[in-house]
């Protein structure tokens, strides 16, 4: 088996590798920091999860087009420190490709951005900056000449996510529905002995909102909602800040593809406006934070307001609800399938995540009117 340092040595990096250590907390790819000796830059090594990103060539092609386009814009705007504001991927030593296939695994290397920080929680001031940054990111990509492929087809299609849940329930591949509650819980949550029942309750709860949460697909069919190039994984920890809290860049570009703007807006709030981690077991700690919502929305509309349609703006509160809902559906689907998609740390992790997301969904839903009033007043 190739060593990590051996993998790195196939890329045209500068300097001598000193160490390769795990980095970050992504749920899909494996990420490492590559430290080099002396003044050479450090690097980020990633194993691309090709069970999920099935077309790595397309994926790296998208990322190449996006980063080159952003770099050009930053240069034209006379920005300084550009290498900290857009990712740079390294080619192989013996080819132009920016990924390596080795023993059926796919790898890539980018330059590590020094003195940059990611956060799992942010205050309103940072949220405002993040809103501006994601709006800017979409604005910069609005005139991208290359046509991007969908790295995961229909990634944020709510109708598809619900049908995947239904399929999972019908198959019940891991026996996490059948056998419960009659045979007792399959797995025991420390605080929830009636677990099997809890899964069924959650399915019922999801079913009650399914049609309403598929509004985006309906609007798209009615010609009311365009697809634009979006980031599609705007978790708060996918944004890099400098030491003073200024935004440097957005990272984790695997899912940059055409989608509804609700994706970026909704997924940021799902993580940043939640008062607890996305897998919080104690649901009493989970609330939708309106101060974060307001700050982020103000920032986002300052940079994206110029290209968004009225229908898009009016439906931002829906997006704030739809994303926790969609994530609950995705986590629950994976739970029922037997945890084949997301990395998990304990047996019921995906169920706990789904429950946290449904709790957040309900609290966001209770704030829809307040959100709409705020947006109308901006
Ligand atoms: C995954 O890779 P990571 O951890 O940033 C997922 C997102 C989910 C997120 C939930 C390709 O993102 O869609 O929102 O987990 N990415 C993919 O934490 O499915
Ligand atoms: Mg990430």
Coordinates of C-alpha atoms and ligand atoms in Angstrom, one line a residue:
X1 CA 0.0 0.0 0.0
X2 CA 1.3 3.5 -0.9
X3 CA 2.2 5.6 2.1
X4 CA 0.7 9.1 2.4
X5 CA 4.1 10.6 1.9
X6 CA 4.6 8.4 -1.2
X7 CA 1.3 9.8 -2.6
X8 CA 2.3 13.4 -2.0
X9 CA 5.7 12.8 -3.7
X10 CA 3.9 12.1 -7.0
X11 CA 2.6 15.8 -7.0
X12 CA 4.8 18.7 -8.1
X13 CA 5.2 20.2 -4.7
X14 CA 8.0 22.3 -3.4
X15 CA 10.2 21.3 -0.4
X16 CA 10.7 18.1 1.5
X17 CA 7.8 16.5 3.4
X18 CA 8.3 16.4 7.1
X19 CA 4.9 15.0 8.3
X20 CA 1.4 14.2 7.1
X21 CA -1.3 14.5 9.8
X22 CA -5.1 14.3 9.8
X23 CA -6.9 17.7 9.3
X24 CA -10.4 18.9 9.7
X25 CA -13.8 17.2 10.3
X26 CA -15.3 16.6 6.9
X27 CA -17.9 13.8 6.7
X28 CA -17.0 12.6 3.2
X29 CA -13.3 12.9 2.2
X30 CA -10.2 12.2 4.2
X31 CA -8.0 15.3 4.7
X32 CA -4.4 15.6 5.8
X33 CA -2.0 18.5 6.4
X34 CA 1.4 18.0 4.7
X35 CA 4.1 19.9 6.5
X36 CA 7.3 20.6 4.6
X37 CA 10.7 21.7 5.7
X38 CA 11.9 25.3 5.8
X39 CA 10.2 28.0 3.8
X40 CA 8.4 25.8 1.3
X41 CA 4.6 26.0 1.5
X42 CA 2.7 23.4 3.4
X43 CA 0.0 21.4 1.6
X44 CA -3.4 19.8 2.0
X45 CA -3.7 16.2 0.8
X46 CA -7.2 14.8 0.3
X47 CA -8.5 11.4 -0.6
X48 CA -11.5 12.1 -2.7
X49 CA -14.4 9.8 -1.7
X50 CA -15.0 8.3 -5.1
X51 CA -17.9 6.2 -3.9
X52 CA -19.7 9.5 -3.6
X53 CA -17.9 11.6 -6.2
X54 CA -18.0 9.0 -9.0
X55 CA -16.5 11.2 -11.7
X56 CA -13.3 12.5 -10.3
X57 CA -12.2 13.9 -13.6
X58 CA -15.3 16.0 -13.9
X59 CA -15.0 17.1 -10.3
X60 CA -11.4 18.3 -10.7
X61 CA -12.4 19.9 -14.0
X62 CA -15.1 21.9 -12.2
X63 CA -12.8 23.0 -9.5
X64 CA -10.1 23.9 -11.9
X65 CA -12.5 26.1 -13.9
X66 CA -13.9 27.8 -10.8
X67 CA -10.6 28.5 -9.1
X68 CA -9.1 29.9 -12.3
X69 CA -12.1 32.1 -12.9
X70 CA -12.0 33.5 -9.3
X71 CA -8.2 34.0 -9.5
X72 CA -8.7 36.0 -12.7
X73 CA -11.3 38.2 -11.1
X74 CA -9.2 38.8 -8.0
X75 CA -6.3 39.8 -10.2
X76 CA -8.4 42.1 -12.3
X77 CA -9.7 43.8 -9.1
X78 CA -6.1 44.4 -8.0
X79 CA -6.4 42.2 -4.8
X80 CA -3.3 41.3 -2.9
X81 CA -2.5 38.1 -1.2
X82 CA -4.5 36.1 -3.8
X83 CA -3.0 32.8 -2.8
X84 CA -4.8 33.0 0.4
X85 CA -8.1 34.0 -1.3
X86 CA -8.5 31.2 -3.7
X87 CA -7.4 27.6 -3.5
X88 CA -4.5 26.4 -5.7
X89 CA -4.3 22.7 -6.8
X90 CA -1.0 21.1 -7.7
X91 CA -0.5 19.0 -10.8
X92 CA 1.2 15.7 -10.9
X93 CA 4.9 15.6 -11.6
X94 CA 4.4 13.7 -14.9
X95 CA 1.1 15.2 -16.1
X96 CA -1.2 18.2 -16.1
X97 CA -3.8 16.3 -14.1
X98 CA -4.5 17.6 -10.6
X99 CA -5.5 14.2 -9.2
X100 CA -3.8 10.9 -8.8
X101 CA -5.4 7.5 -9.1
X102 CA -3.5 5.0 -7.0
X103 CA -4.8 1.5 -6.2
X104 CA -8.3 2.5 -6.9
X105 CA -8.1 5.6 -4.6
X106 CA -8.1 9.2 -5.8
X107 CA -5.9 11.9 -4.3
X108 CA -5.3 15.6 -4.8
X109 CA -3.1 18.2 -3.2
X110 CA -3.7 21.9 -2.7
X111 CA -1.6 24.6 -1.2
X112 CA -2.3 25.0 2.6
X113 CA -3.4 28.6 3.4
X114 CA -1.3 29.8 6.3
X115 CA -2.6 31.8 9.2
X116 CA -6.2 31.0 8.3
X117 CA -9.0 29.7 10.6
X118 CA -12.2 27.9 10.3
X119 CA -14.9 27.9 12.9
X120 CA -17.9 25.7 13.9
X121 CA -19.7 28.6 15.4
X122 CA -19.7 32.3 14.5
X123 CA -21.0 35.5 16.0
X124 CA -23.3 38.0 14.1
X125 CA -20.4 40.0 12.9
X126 CA -18.7 37.0 11.3
X127 CA -22.0 35.9 9.9
X128 CA -22.5 39.2 8.2
X129 CA -19.0 38.8 6.5
X130 CA -19.8 35.2 5.6
X131 CA -23.1 36.4 4.0
X132 CA -21.2 38.9 1.9
X133 CA -18.6 36.3 1.0
X134 CA -21.0 33.6 -0.2
X135 CA -23.0 36.2 -2.1
X136 CA -19.7 37.4 -3.7
X137 CA -18.7 33.9 -4.5
X138 CA -22.0 33.4 -6.4
X139 CA -21.7 36.8 -8.1
X140 CA -18.1 36.0 -9.2
X141 CA -19.2 32.8 -10.8
X142 CA -22.3 34.2 -12.5
X143 CA -20.3 34.7 -15.7
X144 CA -18.2 31.6 -15.6
X145 CA -17.7 30.6 -19.2
X146 CA -17.3 26.9 -18.6
X147 CA -20.3 24.7 -18.2
X148 CA -20.0 22.9 -14.9
X149 CA -21.2 19.3 -14.5
X150 CA -23.2 18.1 -11.5
X151 CA -20.6 16.3 -9.4
X152 CA -23.5 14.6 -7.6
X153 CA -26.5 14.7 -9.9
X154 CA -29.6 16.3 -8.2
X155 CA -27.6 16.9 -5.1
X156 CA -30.0 19.3 -3.4
X157 CA -33.2 18.1 -5.0
X158 CA -35.6 17.7 -2.2
X159 CA -38.0 15.5 -4.1
X160 CA -35.2 13.1 -4.9
X161 CA -34.0 13.1 -1.2
X162 CA -37.5 12.2 -0.1
X163 CA -37.8 9.4 -2.6
X164 CA -34.4 8.1 -1.4
X165 CA -35.8 8.1 2.1
X166 CA -38.9 6.2 1.0
X167 CA -36.7 3.6 -0.8
X168 CA -34.6 3.2 2.3
X169 CA -37.7 2.6 4.4
X170 CA -39.0 0.0 1.9
X171 CA -35.7 -1.8 1.9
X172 CA -34.9 -1.4 5.5
X173 CA -31.4 -2.8 4.7
X174 CA -30.0 -2.5 8.2
X175 CA -33.2 -3.7 10.0
X176 CA -33.5 -0.4 11.7
X177 CA -37.2 0.0 11.2
X178 CA -38.5 -3.6 11.3
X179 CA -38.0 -5.2 14.6
X180 CA -38.8 -1.9 16.2
X181 CA -40.6 -1.3 18.3
X182 CA -42.0 -4.9 18.6
X183 CA -38.6 -6.5 19.2
X184 CA -37.4 -3.6 21.2
X185 CA -34.9 -0.9 20.0
X186 CA -32.2 -2.0 17.6
X187 CA -29.8 0.4 19.2
X188 CA -30.1 2.2 22.4
X189 CA -29.7 5.9 22.7
X190 CA -28.7 6.8 26.2
X191 CA -31.6 9.2 26.6
X192 CA -34.1 7.5 24.4
X193 CA -35.0 3.9 25.1
X194 CA -38.0 4.0 22.7
X195 CA -35.8 4.4 19.8
X196 CA -37.6 2.3 17.2
X197 CA -40.7 4.3 17.9
X198 CA -38.7 7.5 17.6
X199 CA -37.7 6.6 14.0
X200 CA -41.3 6.0 13.0
X201 CA -42.3 9.3 14.7
X202 CA -39.7 11.1 12.7
X203 CA -40.8 9.6 9.5
X204 CA -44.3 10.8 10.2
X205 CA -43.1 14.3 11.0
X206 CA -41.1 14.4 7.8
X207 CA -44.1 13.2 5.8
X208 CA -46.2 16.0 7.2
X209 CA -44.0 18.6 5.6
X210 CA -42.8 16.8 2.5
X211 CA -44.9 18.6 -0.1
X212 CA -44.3 22.0 1.4
X213 CA -40.6 21.5 1.5
X214 CA -40.5 20.6 -2.2
X215 CA -41.5 24.1 -3.2
X216 CA -38.2 24.8 -4.9
X217 CA -38.6 22.0 -7.5
X218 CA -42.2 23.1 -8.1
X219 CA -41.1 26.7 -8.6
X220 CA -38.3 25.6 -11.0
X221 CA -40.8 23.6 -13.1
X222 CA -43.1 26.7 -13.2
X223 CA -40.2 28.7 -14.5
X224 CA -39.9 30.8 -11.4
X225 CA -36.6 29.7 -10.1
X226 CA -33.3 29.6 -12.0
X227 CA -30.3 27.4 -11.4
X228 CA -27.1 29.3 -10.7
X229 CA -23.6 28.2 -9.9
X230 CA -23.6 27.7 -6.2
X231 CA -21.1 26.3 -3.7
X232 CA -23.6 23.7 -2.3
X233 CA -21.8 23.0 0.9
X234 CA -21.7 26.3 2.7
X235 CA -21.4 24.8 6.2
X236 CA -19.9 27.5 8.4
X237 CA -16.7 25.6 8.7
X238 CA -16.1 25.7 4.9
X239 CA -15.2 29.3 5.1
X240 CA -11.7 30.6 6.0
X241 CA -11.1 33.7 8.1
X242 CA -7.8 35.5 8.7
X243 CA -6.6 36.4 12.2
X244 CA -8.7 39.6 12.2
X245 CA -11.9 37.9 11.2
X246 CA -11.8 39.0 7.5
X247 CA -13.0 36.3 5.1
X248 CA -10.2 34.8 3.0
X249 CA -12.0 32.3 0.9
X250 CA -14.4 29.4 0.7
X251 CA -13.1 25.9 0.7
X252 CA -14.4 22.4 0.0
X253 CA -15.3 23.1 -3.6
X254 CA -16.4 19.5 -4.6
X255 CA -20.0 20.4 -4.8
X256 CA -19.8 23.7 -6.7
X257 CA -22.4 23.2 -9.4
X258 CA -25.6 24.6 -10.8
X259 CA -28.3 24.7 -8.0
X260 CA -30.9 27.0 -6.5
X261 CA -29.4 29.8 -4.5
X262 CA -31.3 28.4 -1.5
X263 CA -28.5 25.9 -1.3
X264 CA -25.9 28.3 -0.1
X265 CA -28.1 30.5 1.9
X266 CA -29.9 27.6 3.6
X267 CA -27.0 25.4 4.4
X268 CA -25.0 28.3 6.0
X269 CA -27.9 29.1 8.3
X270 CA -28.4 25.4 9.1
X271 CA -25.0 25.3 10.6
X272 CA -24.3 28.9 11.7
X273 CA -27.7 29.8 13.1
X274 CA -28.0 26.6 15.1
X275 CA -27.2 27.1 18.7
X276 CA -25.7 23.6 19.0
X277 CA -23.6 21.3 16.8
X278 CA -25.4 19.5 14.0
X279 CA -25.3 16.2 16.0
X280 CA -26.3 17.6 19.4
X281 CA -28.0 14.8 21.3
X282 CA -29.8 17.2 23.7
X283 CA -32.5 18.7 21.6
X284 CA -33.3 21.3 24.3
X285 CA -30.1 23.1 23.3
X286 CA -31.1 23.5 19.7
X287 CA -32.6 26.8 18.5
X288 CA -32.6 28.9 15.4
X289 CA -30.7 32.1 16.2
X290 CA -32.4 35.1 14.7
X291 CA -29.4 37.4 15.3
X292 CA -27.2 35.2 13.1
X293 CA -30.0 35.0 10.6
X294 CA -30.3 38.8 10.4
X295 CA -26.6 39.4 10.1
X296 CA -26.0 36.8 7.5
X297 CA -29.0 37.8 5.5
X298 CA -28.0 41.5 5.5
X299 CA -24.5 40.5 4.2
X300 CA -25.8 38.1 1.7
X301 CA -28.3 40.5 0.2
X302 CA -25.7 43.2 0.0
X303 CA -23.6 41.2 -2.4
X304 CA -26.2 38.9 -4.0
X305 CA -29.2 41.3 -3.9
X306 CA -28.3 42.7 -7.3
X307 CA -28.8 39.5 -9.2
X308 CA -31.5 37.7 -7.1
X309 CA -35.1 37.8 -8.3
X310 CA -37.9 38.8 -6.1
X311 CA -39.1 35.1 -5.9
X312 CA -35.6 34.1 -4.7
X313 CA -35.5 36.8 -2.1
X314 CA -39.0 36.1 -0.8
X315 CA -38.3 32.4 -0.4
X316 CA -35.1 32.8 1.6
X317 CA -37.0 32.0 4.8
X318 CA -38.3 28.8 3.2
X319 CA -34.6 28.0 2.3
X320 CA -33.7 28.5 6.0
X321 CA -36.3 25.8 6.9
X322 CA -35.8 23.5 3.9
X323 CA -32.1 22.9 4.6
X324 CA -32.3 21.5 8.1
X325 CA -35.3 19.5 6.8
X326 CA -33.3 18.1 3.8
X327 CA -30.3 17.3 6.0
X328 CA -32.6 15.5 8.4
X329 CA -34.0 13.5 5.5
X330 CA -30.4 12.7 4.3
X331 CA -29.1 11.7 7.8
X332 CA -32.2 9.6 8.5
X333 CA -31.9 7.9 5.1
X334 CA -28.3 7.0 5.8
X335 CA -29.2 5.8 9.2
X336 CA -31.9 3.5 7.8
X337 CA -29.5 2.3 5.1
X338 CA -27.0 1.3 7.8
X339 CA -24.6 4.3 7.6
X340 CA -23.1 3.8 4.2
X341 CA -22.7 7.5 3.3
X342 CA -21.6 9.7 6.2
X343 CA -18.8 9.0 8.5
X344 CA -20.2 8.2 12.0
X345 CA -18.6 8.1 15.4
X346 CA -21.1 5.9 17.2
X347 CA -23.9 3.5 16.3
X348 CA -26.9 6.0 16.4
X349 CA -24.9 9.0 15.2
X350 CA -27.0 9.5 12.0
X351 CA -30.2 9.2 13.9
X352 CA -29.1 11.7 16.5
X353 CA -28.1 14.0 13.7
X354 CA -31.4 13.7 12.0
X355 CA -33.2 14.4 15.2
X356 CA -31.2 17.5 15.8
X357 CA -31.9 18.7 12.3
X358 CA -35.7 18.2 12.7
X359 CA -35.5 20.1 15.9
X360 CA -33.8 23.0 14.2
X361 CA -36.3 22.8 11.3
X362 CA -39.2 23.2 13.6
X363 CA -37.7 26.2 15.3
X364 CA -36.8 27.8 12.0
X365 CA -40.3 27.2 10.8
X366 CA -41.7 29.0 13.9
X367 CA -39.7 32.1 12.8
X368 CA -40.7 32.3 9.1
X369 CA -42.9 35.3 9.5
X370 CA -40.3 37.2 11.5
X371 CA -37.7 36.3 8.8
X372 CA -39.9 37.5 6.0
X373 CA -40.6 40.8 7.8
X374 CA -36.9 41.3 8.3
X375 CA -36.1 40.7 4.6
X376 CA -38.9 42.9 3.4
X377 CA -37.6 45.7 5.6
X378 CA -34.1 45.6 4.3
Ligands
LIG1 C1 -21.1 16.6 4.0 O1 -17.9 16.9 3.3 P1 -18.6 17.8 4.3 O2 -18.6 17.2 5.7 O3 -18.3 19.2 4.3 C2 -22.0 16.7 2.8 C3 -22.9 17.9 2.9 C4 -23.7 17.8 4.2 C5 -22.7 17.7 5.3 C6 -23.4 17.6 6.6 C7 -20.8 15.7 -0.6 O4 -20.2 17.8 3.9 O5 -23.9 17.9 1.8 O6 -24.5 19.0 4.3 O7 -21.8 16.7 5.2 N1 -21.3 16.6 1.5 C8 -21.7 15.7 0.6 O8 -22.5 17.9 7.7 O9 -22.6 15.0 0.7
LIG2 MG1 -16.1 20.6 4.7

